[in-house]
Coordinates of C-alpha atoms and ligand atoms in Angstrom, one line a residue:
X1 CA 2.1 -23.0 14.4
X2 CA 4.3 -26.3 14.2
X3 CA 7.5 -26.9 15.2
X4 CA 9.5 -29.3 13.6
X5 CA 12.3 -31.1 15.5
X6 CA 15.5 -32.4 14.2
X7 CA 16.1 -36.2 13.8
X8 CA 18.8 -36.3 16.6
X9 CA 16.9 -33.5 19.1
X10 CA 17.0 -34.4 22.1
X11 CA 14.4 -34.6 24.9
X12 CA 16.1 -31.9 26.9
X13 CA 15.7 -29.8 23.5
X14 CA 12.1 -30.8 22.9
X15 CA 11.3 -29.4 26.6
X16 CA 12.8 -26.3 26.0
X17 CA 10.8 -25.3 22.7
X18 CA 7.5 -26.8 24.5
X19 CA 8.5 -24.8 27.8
X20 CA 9.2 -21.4 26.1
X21 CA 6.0 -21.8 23.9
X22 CA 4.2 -22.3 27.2
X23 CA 5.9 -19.4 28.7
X24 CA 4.2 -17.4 25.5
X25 CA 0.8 -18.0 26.6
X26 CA 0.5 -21.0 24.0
X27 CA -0.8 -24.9 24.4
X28 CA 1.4 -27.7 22.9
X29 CA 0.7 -30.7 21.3
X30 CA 3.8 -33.4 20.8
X31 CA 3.6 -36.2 18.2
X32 CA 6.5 -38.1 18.1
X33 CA 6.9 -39.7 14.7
X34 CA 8.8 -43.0 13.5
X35 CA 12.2 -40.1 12.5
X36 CA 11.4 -36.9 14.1
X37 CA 9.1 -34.7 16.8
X38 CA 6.7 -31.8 15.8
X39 CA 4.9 -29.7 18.4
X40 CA 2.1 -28.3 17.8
X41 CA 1.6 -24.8 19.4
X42 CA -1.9 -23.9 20.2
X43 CA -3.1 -20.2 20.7
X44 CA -2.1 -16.6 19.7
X45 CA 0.8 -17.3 18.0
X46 CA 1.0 -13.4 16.8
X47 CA 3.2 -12.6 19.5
X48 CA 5.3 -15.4 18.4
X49 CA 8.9 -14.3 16.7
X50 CA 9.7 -17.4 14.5
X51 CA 13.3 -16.3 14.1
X52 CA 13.3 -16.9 18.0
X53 CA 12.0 -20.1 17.6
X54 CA 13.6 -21.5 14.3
X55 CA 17.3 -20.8 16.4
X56 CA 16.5 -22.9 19.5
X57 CA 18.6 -25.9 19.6
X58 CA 17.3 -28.6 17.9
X59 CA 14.4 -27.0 15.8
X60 CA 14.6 -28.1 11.9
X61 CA 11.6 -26.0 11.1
X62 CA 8.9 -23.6 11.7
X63 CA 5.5 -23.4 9.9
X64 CA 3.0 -20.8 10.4
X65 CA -0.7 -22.5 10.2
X66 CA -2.3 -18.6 10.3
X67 CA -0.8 -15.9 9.0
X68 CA 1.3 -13.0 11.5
X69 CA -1.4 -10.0 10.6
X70 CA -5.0 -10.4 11.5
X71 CA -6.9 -7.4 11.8
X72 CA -5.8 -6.8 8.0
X73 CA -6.7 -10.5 7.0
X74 CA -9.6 -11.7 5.4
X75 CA -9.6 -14.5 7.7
X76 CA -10.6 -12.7 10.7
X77 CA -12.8 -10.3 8.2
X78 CA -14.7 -12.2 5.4
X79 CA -16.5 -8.9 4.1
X80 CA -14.2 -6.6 1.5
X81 CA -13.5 -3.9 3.7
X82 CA -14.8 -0.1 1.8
X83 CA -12.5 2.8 2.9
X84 CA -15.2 5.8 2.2
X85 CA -13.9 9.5 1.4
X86 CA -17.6 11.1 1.5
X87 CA -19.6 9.7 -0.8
X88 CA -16.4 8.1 -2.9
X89 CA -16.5 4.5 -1.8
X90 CA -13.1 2.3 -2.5
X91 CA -13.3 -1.1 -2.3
X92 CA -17.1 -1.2 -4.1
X93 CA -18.2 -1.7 -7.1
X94 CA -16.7 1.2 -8.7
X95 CA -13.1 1.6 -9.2
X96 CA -11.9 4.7 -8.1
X97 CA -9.2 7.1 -10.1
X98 CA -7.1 8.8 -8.2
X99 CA -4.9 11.7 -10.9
X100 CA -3.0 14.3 -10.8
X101 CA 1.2 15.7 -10.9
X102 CA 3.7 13.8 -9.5
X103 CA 4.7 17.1 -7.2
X104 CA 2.5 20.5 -6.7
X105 CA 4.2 23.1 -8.9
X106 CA 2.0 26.3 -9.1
X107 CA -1.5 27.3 -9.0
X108 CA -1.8 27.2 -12.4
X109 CA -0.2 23.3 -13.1
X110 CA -2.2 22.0 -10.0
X111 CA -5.3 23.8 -11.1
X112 CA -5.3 23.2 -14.7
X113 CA -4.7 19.5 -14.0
X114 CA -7.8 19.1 -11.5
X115 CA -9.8 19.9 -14.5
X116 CA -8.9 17.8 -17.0
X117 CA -8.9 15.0 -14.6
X118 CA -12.2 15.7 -13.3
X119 CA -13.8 16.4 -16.7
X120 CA -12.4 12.8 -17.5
X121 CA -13.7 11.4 -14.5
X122 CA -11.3 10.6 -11.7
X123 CA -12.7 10.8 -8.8
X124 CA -9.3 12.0 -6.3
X125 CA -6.7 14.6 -6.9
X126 CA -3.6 13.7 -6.6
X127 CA -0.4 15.9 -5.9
X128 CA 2.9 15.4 -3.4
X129 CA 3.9 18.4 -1.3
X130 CA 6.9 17.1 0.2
X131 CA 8.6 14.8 -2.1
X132 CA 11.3 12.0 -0.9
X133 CA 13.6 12.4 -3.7
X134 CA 16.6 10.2 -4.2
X135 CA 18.7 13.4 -4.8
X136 CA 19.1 16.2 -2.3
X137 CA 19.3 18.5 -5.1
X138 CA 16.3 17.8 -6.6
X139 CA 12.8 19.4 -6.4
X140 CA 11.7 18.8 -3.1
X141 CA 8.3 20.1 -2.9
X142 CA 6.5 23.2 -1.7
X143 CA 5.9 21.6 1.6
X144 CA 3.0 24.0 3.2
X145 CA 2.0 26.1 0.1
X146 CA 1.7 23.2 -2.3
X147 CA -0.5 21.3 0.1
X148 CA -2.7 25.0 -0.2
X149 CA -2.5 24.8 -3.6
X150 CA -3.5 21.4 -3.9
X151 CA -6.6 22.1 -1.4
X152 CA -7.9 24.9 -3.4
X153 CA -7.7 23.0 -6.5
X154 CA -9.2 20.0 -5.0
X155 CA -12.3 22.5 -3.5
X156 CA -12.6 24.3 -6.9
X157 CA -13.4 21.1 -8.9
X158 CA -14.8 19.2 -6.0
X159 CA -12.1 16.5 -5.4
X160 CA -11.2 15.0 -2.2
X161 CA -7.1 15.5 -2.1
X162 CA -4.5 12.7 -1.2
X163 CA -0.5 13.8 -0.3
X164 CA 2.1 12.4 0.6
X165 CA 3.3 12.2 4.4
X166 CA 6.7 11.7 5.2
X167 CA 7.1 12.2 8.9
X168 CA 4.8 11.7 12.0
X169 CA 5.4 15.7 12.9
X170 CA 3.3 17.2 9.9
X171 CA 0.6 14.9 10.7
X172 CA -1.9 18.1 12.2
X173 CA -0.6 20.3 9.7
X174 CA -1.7 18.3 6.8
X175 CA -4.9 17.4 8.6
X176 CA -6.0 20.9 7.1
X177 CA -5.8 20.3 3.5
X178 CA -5.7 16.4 2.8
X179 CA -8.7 14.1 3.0
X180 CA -6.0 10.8 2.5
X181 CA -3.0 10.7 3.7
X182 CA -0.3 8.9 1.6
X183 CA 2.7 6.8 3.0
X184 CA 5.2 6.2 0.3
X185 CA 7.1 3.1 -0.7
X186 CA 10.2 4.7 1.1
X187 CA 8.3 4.7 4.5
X188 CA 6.4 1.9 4.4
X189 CA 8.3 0.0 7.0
X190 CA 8.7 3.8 8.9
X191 CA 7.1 2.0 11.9
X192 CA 6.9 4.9 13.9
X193 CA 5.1 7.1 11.5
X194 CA 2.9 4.3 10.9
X195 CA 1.9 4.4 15.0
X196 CA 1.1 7.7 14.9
X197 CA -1.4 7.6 12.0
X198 CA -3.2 4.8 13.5
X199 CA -4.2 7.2 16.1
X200 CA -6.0 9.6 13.6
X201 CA -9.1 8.2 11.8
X202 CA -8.5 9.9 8.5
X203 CA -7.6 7.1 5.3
X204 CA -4.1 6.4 4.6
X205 CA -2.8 5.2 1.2
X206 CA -0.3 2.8 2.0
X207 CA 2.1 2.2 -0.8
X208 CA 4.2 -1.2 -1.1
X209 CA 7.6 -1.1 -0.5
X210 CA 10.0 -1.5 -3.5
X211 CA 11.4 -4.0 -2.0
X212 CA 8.7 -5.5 0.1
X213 CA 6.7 -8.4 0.1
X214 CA 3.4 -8.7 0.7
X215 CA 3.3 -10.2 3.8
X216 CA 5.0 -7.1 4.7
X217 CA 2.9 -4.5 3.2
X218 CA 0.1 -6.6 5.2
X219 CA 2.3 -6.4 8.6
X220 CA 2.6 -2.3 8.0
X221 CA -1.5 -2.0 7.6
X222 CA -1.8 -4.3 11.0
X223 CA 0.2 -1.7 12.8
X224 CA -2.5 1.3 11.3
X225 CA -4.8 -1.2 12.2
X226 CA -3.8 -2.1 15.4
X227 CA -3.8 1.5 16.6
X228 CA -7.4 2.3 15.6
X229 CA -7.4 3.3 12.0
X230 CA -9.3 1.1 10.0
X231 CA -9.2 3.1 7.0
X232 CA -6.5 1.8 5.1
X233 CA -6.0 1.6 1.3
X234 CA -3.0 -0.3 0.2
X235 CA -1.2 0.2 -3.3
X236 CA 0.9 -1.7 -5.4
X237 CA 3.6 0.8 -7.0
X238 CA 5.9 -1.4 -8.9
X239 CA 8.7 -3.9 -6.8
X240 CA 12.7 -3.6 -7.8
X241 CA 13.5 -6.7 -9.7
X242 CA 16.9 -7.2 -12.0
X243 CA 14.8 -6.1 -14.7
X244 CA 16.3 -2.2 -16.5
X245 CA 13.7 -2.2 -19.1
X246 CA 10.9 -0.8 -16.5
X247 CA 11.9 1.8 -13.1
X248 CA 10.1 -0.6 -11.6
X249 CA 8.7 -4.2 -12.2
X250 CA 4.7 -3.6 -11.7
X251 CA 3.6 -6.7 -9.5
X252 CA -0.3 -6.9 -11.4
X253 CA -0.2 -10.4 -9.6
X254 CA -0.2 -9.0 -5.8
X255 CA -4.0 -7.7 -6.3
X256 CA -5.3 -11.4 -6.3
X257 CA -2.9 -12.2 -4.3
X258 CA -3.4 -9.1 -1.7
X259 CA -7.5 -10.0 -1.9
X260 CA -7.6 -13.3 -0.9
X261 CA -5.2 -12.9 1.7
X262 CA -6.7 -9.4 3.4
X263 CA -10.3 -7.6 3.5
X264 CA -8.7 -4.0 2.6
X265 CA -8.8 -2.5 -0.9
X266 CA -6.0 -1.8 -3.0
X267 CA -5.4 0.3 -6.0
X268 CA -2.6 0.1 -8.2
X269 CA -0.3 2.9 -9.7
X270 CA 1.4 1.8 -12.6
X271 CA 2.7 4.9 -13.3
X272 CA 5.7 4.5 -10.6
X273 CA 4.7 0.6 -11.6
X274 CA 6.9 1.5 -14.6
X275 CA 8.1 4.7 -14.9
X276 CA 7.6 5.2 -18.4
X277 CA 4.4 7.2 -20.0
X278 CA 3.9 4.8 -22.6
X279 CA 3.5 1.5 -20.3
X280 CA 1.1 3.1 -17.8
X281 CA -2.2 2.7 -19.6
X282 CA -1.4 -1.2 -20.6
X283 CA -0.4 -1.6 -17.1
X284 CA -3.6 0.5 -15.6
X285 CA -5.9 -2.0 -17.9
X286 CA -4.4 -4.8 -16.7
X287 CA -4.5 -3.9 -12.9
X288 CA -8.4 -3.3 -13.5
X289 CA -8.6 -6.3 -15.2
X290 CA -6.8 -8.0 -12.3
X291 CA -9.2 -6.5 -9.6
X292 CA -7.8 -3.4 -8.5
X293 CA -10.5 -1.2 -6.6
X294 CA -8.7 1.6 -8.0
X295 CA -6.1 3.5 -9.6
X296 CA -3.5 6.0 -9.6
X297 CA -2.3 7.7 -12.0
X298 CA 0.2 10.8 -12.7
X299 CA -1.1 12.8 -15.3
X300 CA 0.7 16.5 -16.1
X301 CA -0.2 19.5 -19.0
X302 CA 3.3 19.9 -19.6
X303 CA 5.4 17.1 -18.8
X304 CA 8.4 17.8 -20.5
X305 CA 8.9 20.6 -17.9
X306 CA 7.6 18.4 -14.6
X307 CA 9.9 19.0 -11.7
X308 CA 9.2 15.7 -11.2
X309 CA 8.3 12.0 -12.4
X310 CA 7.5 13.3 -16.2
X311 CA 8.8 10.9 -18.4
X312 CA 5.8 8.9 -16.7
X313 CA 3.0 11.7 -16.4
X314 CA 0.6 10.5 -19.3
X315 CA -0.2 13.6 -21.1
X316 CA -4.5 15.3 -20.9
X317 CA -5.5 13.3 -23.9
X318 CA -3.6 9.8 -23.0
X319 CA -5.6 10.2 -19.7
X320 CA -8.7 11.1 -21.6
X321 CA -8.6 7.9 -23.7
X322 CA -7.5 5.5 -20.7
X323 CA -10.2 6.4 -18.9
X324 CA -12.7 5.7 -21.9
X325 CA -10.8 2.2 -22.4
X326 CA -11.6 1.3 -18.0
X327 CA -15.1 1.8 -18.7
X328 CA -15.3 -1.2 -21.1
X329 CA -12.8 -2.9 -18.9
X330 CA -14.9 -2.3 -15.5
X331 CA -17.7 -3.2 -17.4
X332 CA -16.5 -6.8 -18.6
X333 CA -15.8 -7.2 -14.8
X334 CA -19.2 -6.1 -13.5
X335 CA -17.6 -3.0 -12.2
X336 CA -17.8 0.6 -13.1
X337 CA -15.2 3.7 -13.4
Ligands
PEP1 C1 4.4 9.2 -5.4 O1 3.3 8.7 -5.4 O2 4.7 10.4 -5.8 C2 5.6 8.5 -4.9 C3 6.7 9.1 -4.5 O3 5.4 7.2 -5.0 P1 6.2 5.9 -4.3 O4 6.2 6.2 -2.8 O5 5.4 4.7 -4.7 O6 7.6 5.9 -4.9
MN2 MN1 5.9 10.5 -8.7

């Protein structure tokens, strides 16, 4: 980490940022140039708070050198990280499709749907129980029962089963039914739930934040991380940009981004990417293209009457023919759906 000191700092002022980086456990290095002083601080500079820092009297500047995660970065890990659900390994070779309804409606949506996904390949069922609407009055979920539902569905067409979590209390009550545990773009900075599934050893999907950036998703996988739980699968969902066209503004360029800068796999799901049906295959080809270990999408056999999210659910056969259209992808990548 440097420091960089204003022109007219004065010695008094250089002390105190060399004294309190001292105080932090760190060793400083002073070079005094021809206009202004940098120090140079030495150490584990994760406990650092810039902000701190940047607002001491007479600092100009602060650069990080290494980056403020490190269990989740590539540079304390050089080896891709694989997150493995049984034999379902993401983050190798094979890309991994994760499909299903935006929410758990019945046994017969959630049921008929694990078929046609699983005859077309996906490996993952898909399929929120509790669902963090942005209206009160819309469908909420069915909470225990749809997370049954989804189990059973899962069990029948042998499908490991992924669900949203939204708070730290339902974390032994999904444990029954889920084999991934998903935290939303709305609690992705929900530190607290974050702790407590660091303590469990079960995957979490951890969705971007529609209005995070990346160095931020990577700080909310250090706090699984730095509980215990290694198994963390990030997702890029889409970020909110001033753009209408799209519910969302799919971020394709955070995969290479995300996989130079950390070991852990992400997927991409451009169907909340862009919330629109007919944009989600383009934007699934191009996150495969792009190095995605996986994907997910929502898929429905009736979307026009989804409680949820169907004006994006790609109808059976739009499913059927994306999945046909990854394999030549995948292959021209040296991968495999
Ligand atoms: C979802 O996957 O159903 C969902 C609500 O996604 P996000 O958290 O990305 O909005
Ligand atoms: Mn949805």
């Amino acid at each position: 980490m440097i420091i960089v000191m204003k022109n007219d700092a004065s010695e008094a002022q250089i002390k105190a940022v060399a004294d309190k980086l001292v105080d932090l456990g760190l060793k400083v290095h002073r070079s005094d140039g021809e206009a202004r002083t940098i120090i140079g601080a030495i150490g584990d500079t994760s406990k650092v708070d810039d902000i701190v820092i940047k607002y001491m009297a007479g600092v100009l500047n602060v650069v990080r050198i290494i980056e403020p995660y490190k269990l989740a970065s590539r540079n304390f890990h050089e080896d891709s990280s694989v997150v493995e659900i049984g034999d379902i390994r993401i983050g190798a070779e094979k890309v991994i499709i994760i499909a299903g309804p935006c929410a758990v409606e019945s046994e017969d949506q959630v049921t008929e749907i694990a078929k046609l996904i699983k005859e077309a390949g996906a490996s993952i069922l898909r399929g929120g129980a509790f669902k963090p609407r942005s209206s009160p009055y819309s469908f909420q979920g069915l909470g225990e029962q749809g997370l049954k539902l989804l189990h059973a569905a899962g069990k029948q067409y042998e499908l490991p089963v992924v669900s949203e979590i939204l708070e730290a209390s339902h974390i032994e009550l999904m444990d029954q039914y889920v084999d991934i545990y998903q935290v939303g773009a709305r609690n992705m900075q929900n530190f607290w739930l974050l702790r407590e599934l660091s303590k469990i050893r079960k995957p979490v999907l951890l969705k971007r934040g529609m209005a995070a950036t990346i160095e931020e998703l990577l700080m909310a996988a250090e706090y699984l991380m730095s509980g215990g739980n290694y198994n963390v699968i990030l997702c890029e969902r889409g970020i909110r940009t001033f753009e209408n066209y799209t519910r969302n503004t799919m971020d394709i360029s955070a995969i290479p981004v995300v996989k130079k800068l950390s070991h852990l796999p992400i997927i991409a799901d451009p169907s909340h990417g862009t919330g629109i049906r007919d944009h989600v295959a383009p934007m699934a080809r191009a996150a495969v293209a792009a190095g995605a270990d996986g994907l997910m999408i929502e898929v429905h056999n009736n979307p026009a009457a989804a409680l949820s999210d169907g004006p994006q659910s790609l109808l059976p056969n739009q499913f059927k023919m994306l999945m046909e259209e990854l394999k030549i992808i995948s292959w021209a990548i040296g991968r495999s759906v």
